[in-house]
Amino acid sequence: MKVKLTQSYVDNLPPVPDGKIKIEHCEKGLLLEQRASNTQWASYRLRYKNAAGKTTYISIGRSCDITLAEARQKARQLKAKIQLGADPQAEAREHRQRLTWDAFFVDHYLPHAKQRKRSWRNDEEMHRLRVSPRYGNVRLDRITRRDLQQWLDELRESGLAPATCDHYGKLVRQALNLGVHLELLDSNPVAGIKLFGGDNRVENVLTPDELQRLLGILNNPKERRETVSHVIKFLLFTGARVNEALHARWSDIDLTHRTWTVQATNSKSKRRRSIPLNDAAMALLAELAPKRRSEWLFNSRHGDGRGRMTTIDKVWQQIRAEAGLPSFRLHDLRHNFASMLVNSGRTLYEVQQILGHSDSKVTERYAHLSTKTLQEAANTASDSVNAAINPR
C-alpha cells in the first residue's frame, strides 16, 4: 500500500492483516516489507526495472539496523547507479556466488564480532588455525551440513576434545547465521548440525595444604611481584574475573557498605553488578589504600606507575610453579571461591548472585559440592520423624 513513510510510522507499524503473509508499505520505489511471521523488524527494498524491462528488487537493510533516512540515502545511490546502466540485484547475486569463507570472515564476520563479542580473538584464532585451512577458498553457499559434520568428526578423531570440536561447529554456524542476516545467504546451510555436547570444563579446587602454600608465597612476595600478589589475593577473596579486577577503580569501592561495583563495560554479562567484600578483601584494600597512586586499584610498574596493570600471566606462571600448582589456572581462583561458598552451606542462588552468573545453569556446575549440606538438610526430616516416634 502507498504511504508517506516517516520514522515514527516505521517504528510503530500496524500489524499485518489476518490472512496475509506480508504487506508492503510503498513510497516511490522504496518499499518497507513487513511479514506476519516477524514482529521485530521489517525490510527496506528498492523496486526498479532492469535492462530487460523486468521489475526486480534489491534489499537495502532492516528497519532495526538502519533509519528511514539512511534507507532513503541508499535508495538514491542505487537509483543513480541504475540510471547509468547498472543492475544492483544482478551484481549482488554475482557477489554472493563469488564470496568465499575467507573473504566473508575477514570483511563481514570479524568486524561484526569485534563490536559485539569479548571473545572475538578466540574466533579469529580458530579461523586461522583450522577453519580457514578447511573452508578458506570454499564459496559460502557451498559449505554443507554433511561436509561440516564430517569435518567435526575428523577433528574429534584427531584427538580434540568434544567441547573443542563443538566450538568450531558453533563458529561456522554462527558466522553463516550472520550471512543470512546480511542477506548474503538465503538460508543457513549448516543449521541443525549435530554437536557432540561435550563438556571440557575443568574445576581445580585447592586443598588446604595447596591454599596454604599459595598464600605463603603471596604474603611474602619477591621483588617486583607485590602488585601481582595483591591481584591474585583479590581474586581469591572475591571470586571476580581477572579482567574485572584489572579494571577496578577506587571509585568503584564503597568501603562503608563493603561493596565493589563492577561496571557494565568490564562485566562479561555486560551488566553492572555489585560484589560484597568479605573481611579478607577489606583487609587487603586497607593495605593498598596508603599506597594509592592513581584511580586504579592495581597499577602497572611501567612508566610513572600510575597506569592500569593489564596482565599478570607471566608472574602468575612463576608463582604457581613455586607453589607446586602447575595446572592451577587464574580462573580456577574463581572456582575455588565458589566451592568455598557452597561447602560452607551457601545456596546456589547466593553463589549465582555473588559470581554474577546471568544463567543459573552456569552455577549448577557447583551443585555436586553441596552434597554434605543437602544431607544435613535431609536429616532434619529424619529428626522430625524420630521425634514423633519417640516423644520425650
Tab-separated table of C-alpha atoms in Angstrom:
chain	number	residue	atom	x	y	z
A	1	MET	CA	0.000	0.000	0.000
A	2	LYS	CA	1.182	3.520	-0.791
A	3	VAL	CA	2.049	5.595	2.249
A	4	LYS	CA	4.152	8.569	3.283
A	5	LEU	CA	6.910	6.927	5.262
A	6	THR	CA	8.106	8.619	8.432
A	7	GLN	CA	10.406	7.295	11.131
A	8	SER	CA	7.508	7.315	13.561
A	9	TYR	CA	5.432	5.245	11.130
A	10	VAL	CA	8.297	2.751	10.720
A	11	ASP	CA	8.729	2.454	14.476
A	12	ASN	CA	5.019	1.796	15.022
A	13	LEU	CA	3.917	-0.341	12.089
A	14	PRO	CA	0.335	-1.607	12.211
A	15	PRO	CA	0.019	-5.414	12.384
A	16	VAL	CA	-0.205	-7.421	9.177
A	17	PRO	CA	-3.912	-8.048	8.441
A	18	ASP	CA	-5.233	-11.504	9.264
A	19	GLY	CA	-4.928	-13.941	6.386
A	20	LYS	CA	-1.952	-12.160	4.808
A	21	ILE	CA	1.666	-13.359	4.909
A	22	LYS	CA	3.153	-9.920	4.273
A	23	ILE	CA	2.373	-6.372	3.248
A	24	GLU	CA	4.475	-3.721	1.522
A	25	HIS	CA	4.483	-0.067	2.533
A	26	CYS	CA	5.488	1.783	-0.648
A	27	GLU	CA	6.973	5.220	-1.274
A	28	LYS	CA	8.224	5.972	-4.814
A	29	GLY	CA	10.038	2.700	-5.360
A	30	LEU	CA	11.217	2.395	-1.754
A	31	LEU	CA	9.411	-0.481	-0.065
A	32	LEU	CA	9.165	-1.498	3.543
A	33	GLU	CA	8.262	-5.187	3.536
A	34	GLN	CA	6.543	-6.384	6.697
A	35	ARG	CA	5.963	-10.084	7.366
A	36	ALA	CA	3.334	-11.530	9.684
A	37	SER	CA	5.877	-14.053	10.990
A	38	ASN	CA	8.243	-11.299	12.179
A	39	THR	CA	7.080	-8.559	14.538
A	40	GLN	CA	10.611	-7.345	15.394
A	41	TRP	CA	11.602	-5.596	12.180
A	42	ALA	CA	10.747	-5.020	8.511
A	43	SER	CA	12.973	-4.943	5.406
A	44	TYR	CA	13.743	-1.957	3.204
A	45	ARG	CA	13.851	-2.825	-0.514
A	46	LEU	CA	14.162	-0.861	-3.741
A	47	ARG	CA	11.914	-1.780	-6.695
A	48	TYR	CA	13.209	-0.997	-10.177
A	49	LYS	CA	13.262	-2.245	-13.797
A	50	ASN	CA	16.452	-3.863	-15.075
A	51	ALA	CA	17.866	-3.538	-18.604
A	52	ALA	CA	15.467	-6.208	-19.859
A	53	GLY	CA	12.485	-4.222	-18.547
A	54	LYS	CA	11.777	-6.747	-15.808
A	55	THR	CA	10.637	-5.497	-12.414
A	56	THR	CA	13.106	-6.614	-9.776
A	57	TYR	CA	14.082	-5.848	-6.199
A	58	ILE	CA	17.249	-5.191	-4.250
A	59	SER	CA	17.484	-5.355	-0.460
A	60	ILE	CA	18.676	-2.230	1.350
A	61	GLY	CA	18.595	-3.207	5.019
A	62	ARG	CA	16.481	-3.970	8.058
A	63	SER	CA	14.493	-1.378	9.985
A	64	CYS	CA	16.206	-2.455	13.190
A	65	ASP	CA	19.648	-1.759	11.699
A	66	ILE	CA	19.218	1.446	9.691
A	67	THR	CA	16.994	4.505	9.933
A	68	LEU	CA	14.498	5.619	7.304
A	69	ALA	CA	16.843	8.463	6.354
A	70	GLU	CA	19.704	6.021	5.774
A	71	ALA	CA	17.436	3.752	3.718
A	72	ARG	CA	16.394	6.698	1.530
A	73	GLN	CA	20.017	7.708	1.021
A	74	LYS	CA	20.960	4.182	-0.051
A	75	ALA	CA	17.944	4.078	-2.358
A	76	ARG	CA	19.052	7.341	-4.035
A	77	GLN	CA	22.558	5.960	-4.532
A	78	LEU	CA	21.199	2.771	-6.083
A	79	LYS	CA	18.855	4.718	-8.390
A	80	ALA	CA	21.804	6.779	-9.627
A	81	LYS	CA	23.718	3.593	-10.481
A	82	ILE	CA	20.660	2.124	-12.217
A	83	GLN	CA	20.303	5.226	-14.415
A	84	LEU	CA	23.914	4.648	-15.534
A	85	GLY	CA	23.047	1.124	-16.639
A	86	ALA	CA	23.926	-0.883	-13.541
A	87	ASP	CA	21.837	-3.779	-12.226
A	88	PRO	CA	22.353	-3.894	-8.419
A	89	GLN	CA	20.365	-7.092	-7.991
A	90	ALA	CA	22.465	-8.941	-10.569
A	91	GLU	CA	25.653	-7.541	-9.025
A	92	ALA	CA	24.568	-8.693	-5.578
A	93	ARG	CA	23.772	-12.163	-6.921
A	94	GLU	CA	27.169	-12.359	-8.606
A	95	HIS	CA	28.910	-11.208	-5.417
A	96	ARG	CA	27.114	-13.861	-3.395
A	97	GLN	CA	28.184	-16.530	-5.858
A	98	ARG	CA	31.850	-15.456	-5.607
A	99	LEU	CA	32.039	-14.899	-1.837
A	100	THR	CA	34.383	-17.348	-0.119
A	101	TRP	CA	34.649	-18.179	3.582
A	102	ASP	CA	37.917	-16.238	3.993
A	103	ALA	CA	36.533	-13.108	2.321
A	104	PHE	CA	33.310	-13.304	4.310
A	105	PHE	CA	35.079	-13.901	7.632
A	106	VAL	CA	37.534	-11.008	7.180
A	107	ASP	CA	35.200	-8.479	5.554
A	108	HIS	CA	31.925	-9.222	7.330
A	109	TYR	CA	32.068	-11.569	10.300
A	110	LEU	CA	35.156	-10.297	12.114
A	111	PRO	CA	34.166	-6.589	12.036
A	112	HIS	CA	30.727	-7.618	13.341
A	113	ALA	CA	32.193	-9.808	16.114
A	114	LYS	CA	34.692	-7.162	17.260
A	115	GLN	CA	31.819	-4.846	18.121
A	116	ARG	CA	29.763	-7.461	19.938
A	117	LYS	CA	31.927	-10.269	21.349
A	118	ARG	CA	34.601	-10.014	24.000
A	119	SER	CA	35.900	-13.351	22.759
A	120	TRP	CA	36.327	-12.318	19.111
A	121	ARG	CA	40.058	-13.075	19.311
A	122	ASN	CA	39.177	-16.709	20.030
A	123	ASP	CA	37.065	-16.763	16.853
A	124	GLU	CA	39.947	-15.234	14.897
A	125	GLU	CA	42.346	-17.856	16.238
A	126	MET	CA	40.010	-20.767	15.422
A	127	HIS	CA	39.568	-19.356	11.925
A	128	ARG	CA	43.328	-19.086	11.414
A	129	LEU	CA	44.237	-22.475	12.876
A	130	ARG	CA	41.626	-24.794	11.395
A	131	VAL	CA	38.584	-23.215	9.722
A	132	SER	CA	40.455	-21.274	7.052
A	133	PRO	CA	42.639	-24.232	6.007
A	134	ARG	CA	39.436	-26.250	5.575
A	135	TYR	CA	36.999	-23.718	4.098
A	136	GLY	CA	39.070	-20.656	3.183
A	137	ASN	CA	38.570	-20.875	-0.605
A	138	VAL	CA	35.159	-22.532	-0.454
A	139	ARG	CA	32.211	-20.450	-1.589
A	140	LEU	CA	29.897	-19.611	1.271
A	141	ASP	CA	26.899	-21.282	-0.362
A	142	ARG	CA	28.918	-24.462	-0.983
A	143	ILE	CA	29.529	-25.226	2.692
A	144	THR	CA	27.163	-28.069	3.522
A	145	ARG	CA	25.884	-29.647	6.692
A	146	ARG	CA	27.197	-33.021	5.564
A	147	ASP	CA	30.717	-31.722	4.996
A	148	LEU	CA	30.808	-29.784	8.265
A	149	GLN	CA	29.595	-32.865	10.144
A	150	GLN	CA	32.349	-34.926	8.549
A	151	TRP	CA	34.967	-32.304	9.404
A	152	LEU	CA	33.893	-32.186	13.071
A	153	ASP	CA	34.153	-35.987	13.205
A	154	GLU	CA	37.675	-35.740	11.766
A	155	LEU	CA	38.635	-33.155	14.397
A	156	ARG	CA	37.345	-35.480	17.109
A	157	GLU	CA	39.304	-38.434	15.691
A	158	SER	CA	42.453	-36.283	15.612
A	159	GLY	CA	42.284	-36.022	19.403
A	160	LEU	CA	40.440	-32.746	20.010
A	161	ALA	CA	38.060	-32.768	22.974
A	162	PRO	CA	34.336	-32.964	22.115
A	163	ALA	CA	33.689	-29.491	23.539
A	164	THR	CA	36.536	-28.036	21.461
A	165	CYS	CA	35.106	-29.603	18.312
A	166	ASP	CA	31.751	-28.082	19.229
A	167	HIS	CA	33.344	-24.624	19.406
A	168	TYR	CA	34.372	-24.962	15.748
A	169	GLY	CA	30.914	-26.116	14.732
A	170	LYS	CA	29.290	-23.236	16.600
A	171	LEU	CA	31.630	-20.694	14.989
A	172	VAL	CA	30.762	-21.824	11.456
A	173	ARG	CA	27.047	-21.979	12.280
A	174	GLN	CA	27.080	-18.554	13.945
A	175	ALA	CA	29.013	-16.993	11.076
A	176	LEU	CA	26.612	-18.353	8.464
A	177	ASN	CA	23.685	-17.085	10.527
A	178	LEU	CA	25.234	-13.644	10.118
A	179	GLY	CA	25.482	-14.339	6.379
A	180	VAL	CA	21.707	-14.872	6.316
A	181	HIS	CA	21.197	-11.746	8.412
A	182	LEU	CA	23.272	-9.715	5.914
A	183	GLU	CA	21.315	-11.326	3.041
A	184	LEU	CA	24.470	-12.919	1.634
A	185	LEU	CA	22.776	-16.320	2.003
A	186	ASP	CA	19.145	-17.301	1.593
A	187	SER	CA	19.383	-19.760	4.486
A	188	ASN	CA	21.973	-21.263	6.776
A	189	PRO	CA	23.187	-24.473	5.095
A	190	VAL	CA	24.542	-25.912	8.367
A	191	ALA	CA	21.536	-25.180	10.578
A	192	GLY	CA	20.729	-28.214	12.686
A	193	ILE	CA	24.305	-29.501	12.765
A	194	LYS	CA	24.720	-32.245	15.384
A	195	LEU	CA	27.271	-31.273	18.018
A	196	PHE	CA	28.968	-33.608	20.460
A	197	GLY	CA	27.581	-31.859	23.516
A	198	GLY	CA	30.900	-32.313	25.234
A	199	ASP	CA	31.910	-30.569	28.424
A	200	ASN	CA	35.627	-29.921	28.910
A	201	ARG	CA	35.237	-27.601	31.856
A	202	VAL	CA	37.901	-28.262	34.457
A	203	GLU	CA	37.449	-27.197	38.041
A	204	ASN	CA	40.656	-27.210	40.044
A	205	VAL	CA	39.968	-26.561	43.708
A	206	LEU	CA	42.785	-26.019	46.184
A	207	THR	CA	43.282	-28.406	49.064
A	208	PRO	CA	44.020	-26.793	52.448
A	209	ASP	CA	47.738	-27.564	52.001
A	210	GLU	CA	47.806	-26.075	48.495
A	211	LEU	CA	45.988	-22.953	49.657
A	212	GLN	CA	48.478	-22.567	52.500
A	213	ARG	CA	51.435	-22.859	50.095
A	214	LEU	CA	49.946	-20.313	47.701
A	215	LEU	CA	49.145	-17.785	50.431
A	216	GLY	CA	52.635	-18.246	51.874
A	217	ILE	CA	54.117	-17.023	48.596
A	218	LEU	CA	51.540	-14.262	48.087
A	219	ASN	CA	52.021	-12.882	51.598
A	220	ASN	CA	55.799	-12.754	51.165
A	221	PRO	CA	56.214	-11.705	47.527
A	222	LYS	CA	59.577	-11.464	45.835
A	223	GLU	CA	60.765	-8.131	44.499
A	224	ARG	CA	58.613	-6.663	41.712
A	225	ARG	CA	55.812	-9.154	42.414
A	226	GLU	CA	53.931	-7.281	45.099
A	227	THR	CA	51.167	-5.834	42.920
A	228	VAL	CA	50.553	-9.131	41.120
A	229	SER	CA	50.361	-10.873	44.501
A	230	HIS	CA	47.739	-8.338	45.563
A	231	VAL	CA	45.703	-9.005	42.409
A	232	ILE	CA	45.789	-12.763	42.957
A	233	LYS	CA	44.650	-12.406	46.556
A	234	PHE	CA	41.866	-10.050	45.463
A	235	LEU	CA	40.660	-12.718	43.009
A	236	LEU	CA	40.883	-15.375	45.701
A	237	PHE	CA	38.885	-13.259	48.175
A	238	THR	CA	36.160	-12.012	45.772
A	239	GLY	CA	35.700	-14.699	43.113
A	240	ALA	CA	35.982	-11.996	40.454
A	241	ARG	CA	37.222	-12.479	36.906
A	242	VAL	CA	40.747	-11.321	36.093
A	243	ASN	CA	39.562	-8.651	33.665
A	244	GLU	CA	37.157	-7.261	36.267
A	245	ALA	CA	39.909	-6.925	38.868
A	246	LEU	CA	42.398	-5.309	36.487
A	247	HIS	CA	39.787	-2.692	35.524
A	248	ALA	CA	38.764	-1.936	39.131
A	249	ARG	CA	38.897	1.718	40.187
A	250	TRP	CA	38.942	3.153	43.691
A	251	SER	CA	35.751	4.998	42.790
A	252	ASP	CA	34.062	1.584	42.371
A	253	ILE	CA	34.805	0.658	46.005
A	254	ASP	CA	32.305	1.541	48.740
A	255	LEU	CA	34.138	0.911	51.999
A	256	THR	CA	31.139	1.975	54.081
A	257	HIS	CA	28.795	-0.625	52.591
A	258	ARG	CA	31.636	-3.062	51.861
A	259	THR	CA	30.840	-3.444	48.154
A	260	TRP	CA	32.715	-3.293	44.861
A	261	THR	CA	30.761	-2.239	41.771
A	262	VAL	CA	31.829	-3.915	38.538
A	263	GLN	CA	30.861	-1.588	35.710
A	264	ALA	CA	28.927	-2.959	32.722
A	265	THR	CA	31.822	-2.197	30.365
A	266	ASN	CA	34.052	-4.574	32.345
A	267	SER	CA	31.488	-7.276	33.072
A	268	LYS	CA	31.210	-10.428	30.949
A	269	SER	CA	27.416	-10.220	31.128
A	270	LYS	CA	27.622	-6.527	30.112
A	271	ARG	CA	25.543	-5.696	33.159
A	272	ARG	CA	26.635	-3.715	36.157
A	273	ARG	CA	26.816	-5.756	39.338
A	274	SER	CA	27.886	-5.414	42.940
A	275	ILE	CA	30.278	-7.777	44.731
A	276	PRO	CA	30.199	-7.941	48.541
A	277	LEU	CA	33.619	-7.515	50.136
A	278	ASN	CA	34.450	-10.002	52.892
A	279	ASP	CA	36.855	-9.351	55.755
A	280	ALA	CA	39.862	-10.656	53.822
A	281	ALA	CA	39.134	-8.357	50.868
A	282	MET	CA	38.599	-5.382	53.178
A	283	ALA	CA	41.941	-6.056	54.906
A	284	LEU	CA	43.672	-6.161	51.522
A	285	LEU	CA	42.103	-2.831	50.496
A	286	ALA	CA	43.233	-1.315	53.797
A	287	GLU	CA	46.755	-2.423	52.919
A	288	LEU	CA	46.528	-0.942	49.428
A	289	ALA	CA	44.961	2.412	50.373
A	290	PRO	CA	48.134	4.097	51.743
A	291	LYS	CA	49.990	3.124	48.540
A	292	ARG	CA	47.341	4.532	46.213
A	293	ARG	CA	48.933	6.229	43.200
A	294	SER	CA	46.055	6.713	40.754
A	295	GLU	CA	42.391	5.934	40.082
A	296	TRP	CA	43.226	2.253	39.506
A	297	LEU	CA	43.273	-0.343	42.251
A	298	PHE	CA	46.244	-2.120	40.698
A	299	ASN	CA	48.898	-0.051	38.960
A	300	SER	CA	51.456	-1.053	36.361
A	301	ARG	CA	55.173	-0.891	37.149
A	302	HIS	CA	55.838	0.747	33.780
A	303	GLY	CA	56.036	4.468	33.086
A	304	ASP	CA	55.185	6.683	36.033
A	305	GLY	CA	53.452	3.805	37.817
A	306	ARG	CA	50.041	5.428	37.546
A	307	GLY	CA	48.711	3.394	34.628
A	308	ARG	CA	46.498	0.328	34.914
A	309	MET	CA	48.045	-3.114	35.199
A	310	THR	CA	46.933	-5.003	32.093
A	311	THR	CA	48.257	-8.539	32.577
A	312	ILE	CA	49.612	-10.789	35.323
A	313	ASP	CA	50.035	-14.018	33.361
A	314	LYS	CA	53.847	-14.153	33.289
A	315	VAL	CA	54.281	-13.587	37.020
A	316	TRP	CA	51.386	-15.941	37.794
A	317	GLN	CA	53.169	-18.739	35.912
A	318	GLN	CA	56.159	-18.256	38.211
A	319	ILE	CA	54.101	-18.089	41.392
A	320	ARG	CA	52.036	-21.201	40.690
A	321	ALA	CA	55.192	-23.151	39.798
A	322	GLU	CA	56.799	-22.178	43.102
A	323	ALA	CA	53.625	-23.161	44.946
A	324	GLY	CA	53.642	-26.577	43.269
A	325	LEU	CA	50.419	-25.878	41.328
A	326	PRO	CA	51.462	-26.420	37.668
A	327	SER	CA	47.907	-26.977	36.363
A	328	PHE	CA	46.093	-24.396	38.506
A	329	ARG	CA	44.775	-21.551	36.325
A	330	LEU	CA	43.926	-17.986	37.267
A	331	HIS	CA	40.254	-18.672	36.518
A	332	ASP	CA	40.389	-21.565	38.993
A	333	LEU	CA	40.609	-18.959	41.759
A	334	ARG	CA	37.002	-18.145	40.874
A	335	HIS	CA	36.007	-21.819	41.039
A	336	ASN	CA	37.827	-22.102	44.363
A	337	PHE	CA	35.858	-19.152	45.759
A	338	ALA	CA	32.571	-20.728	44.606
A	339	SER	CA	33.450	-24.079	46.122
A	340	MET	CA	34.212	-22.458	49.486
A	341	LEU	CA	30.793	-20.759	49.445
A	342	VAL	CA	28.919	-23.948	48.596
A	343	ASN	CA	30.841	-26.071	51.079
A	344	SER	CA	30.060	-23.507	53.772
A	345	GLY	CA	26.346	-24.046	53.229
A	346	ARG	CA	25.541	-21.074	50.999
A	347	THR	CA	22.793	-21.685	48.432
A	348	LEU	CA	23.421	-21.866	44.697
A	349	TYR	CA	21.266	-18.760	44.331
A	350	GLU	CA	23.619	-16.852	46.618
A	351	VAL	CA	26.615	-18.145	44.660
A	352	GLN	CA	24.955	-17.084	41.405
A	353	GLN	CA	24.396	-13.531	42.678
A	354	ILE	CA	27.910	-13.106	44.061
A	355	LEU	CA	29.635	-14.517	40.971
A	356	GLY	CA	27.341	-12.603	38.610
A	357	HIS	CA	26.140	-15.565	36.550
A	358	SER	CA	23.350	-14.446	34.225
A	359	ASP	CA	22.068	-18.043	33.913
A	360	SER	CA	21.517	-20.327	36.894
A	361	LYS	CA	22.616	-23.288	34.762
A	362	VAL	CA	26.175	-21.971	34.924
A	363	THR	CA	26.047	-22.013	38.724
A	364	GLU	CA	24.634	-25.535	38.807
A	365	ARG	CA	28.069	-26.887	37.910
A	366	TYR	CA	28.829	-26.485	41.624
A	367	ALA	CA	25.764	-28.432	42.771
A	368	HIS	CA	27.764	-31.614	43.371
A	369	LEU	CA	29.752	-29.760	46.037
A	370	SER	CA	26.666	-29.237	48.181
A	371	THR	CA	26.122	-32.940	48.963
A	372	LYS	CA	27.094	-32.506	52.601
A	373	THR	CA	24.779	-29.508	53.027
A	374	LEU	CA	21.879	-31.325	51.350
A	375	GLN	CA	22.467	-34.355	53.545
A	376	GLU	CA	22.254	-32.174	56.633
A	377	ALA	CA	19.034	-30.651	55.294
A	378	ALA	CA	17.568	-34.084	54.622
A	379	ASN	CA	18.462	-35.167	58.144
A	380	THR	CA	16.092	-32.549	59.564
A	381	ALA	CA	13.182	-34.585	58.169
A	382	SER	CA	14.609	-37.691	59.805
A	383	ASP	CA	14.895	-35.833	63.112
A	384	SER	CA	11.231	-34.830	62.907
A	385	VAL	CA	10.133	-38.412	62.222
A	386	ASN	CA	12.247	-39.764	65.109
A	387	ALA	CA	10.829	-37.116	67.436
A	388	ALA	CA	7.291	-38.231	66.561
A	389	ILE	CA	8.166	-41.897	67.149
A	390	ASN	CA	9.986	-41.272	70.386
A	391	PRO	CA	8.370	-38.251	72.032
A	392	ARG	CA	10.015	-37.057	75.225
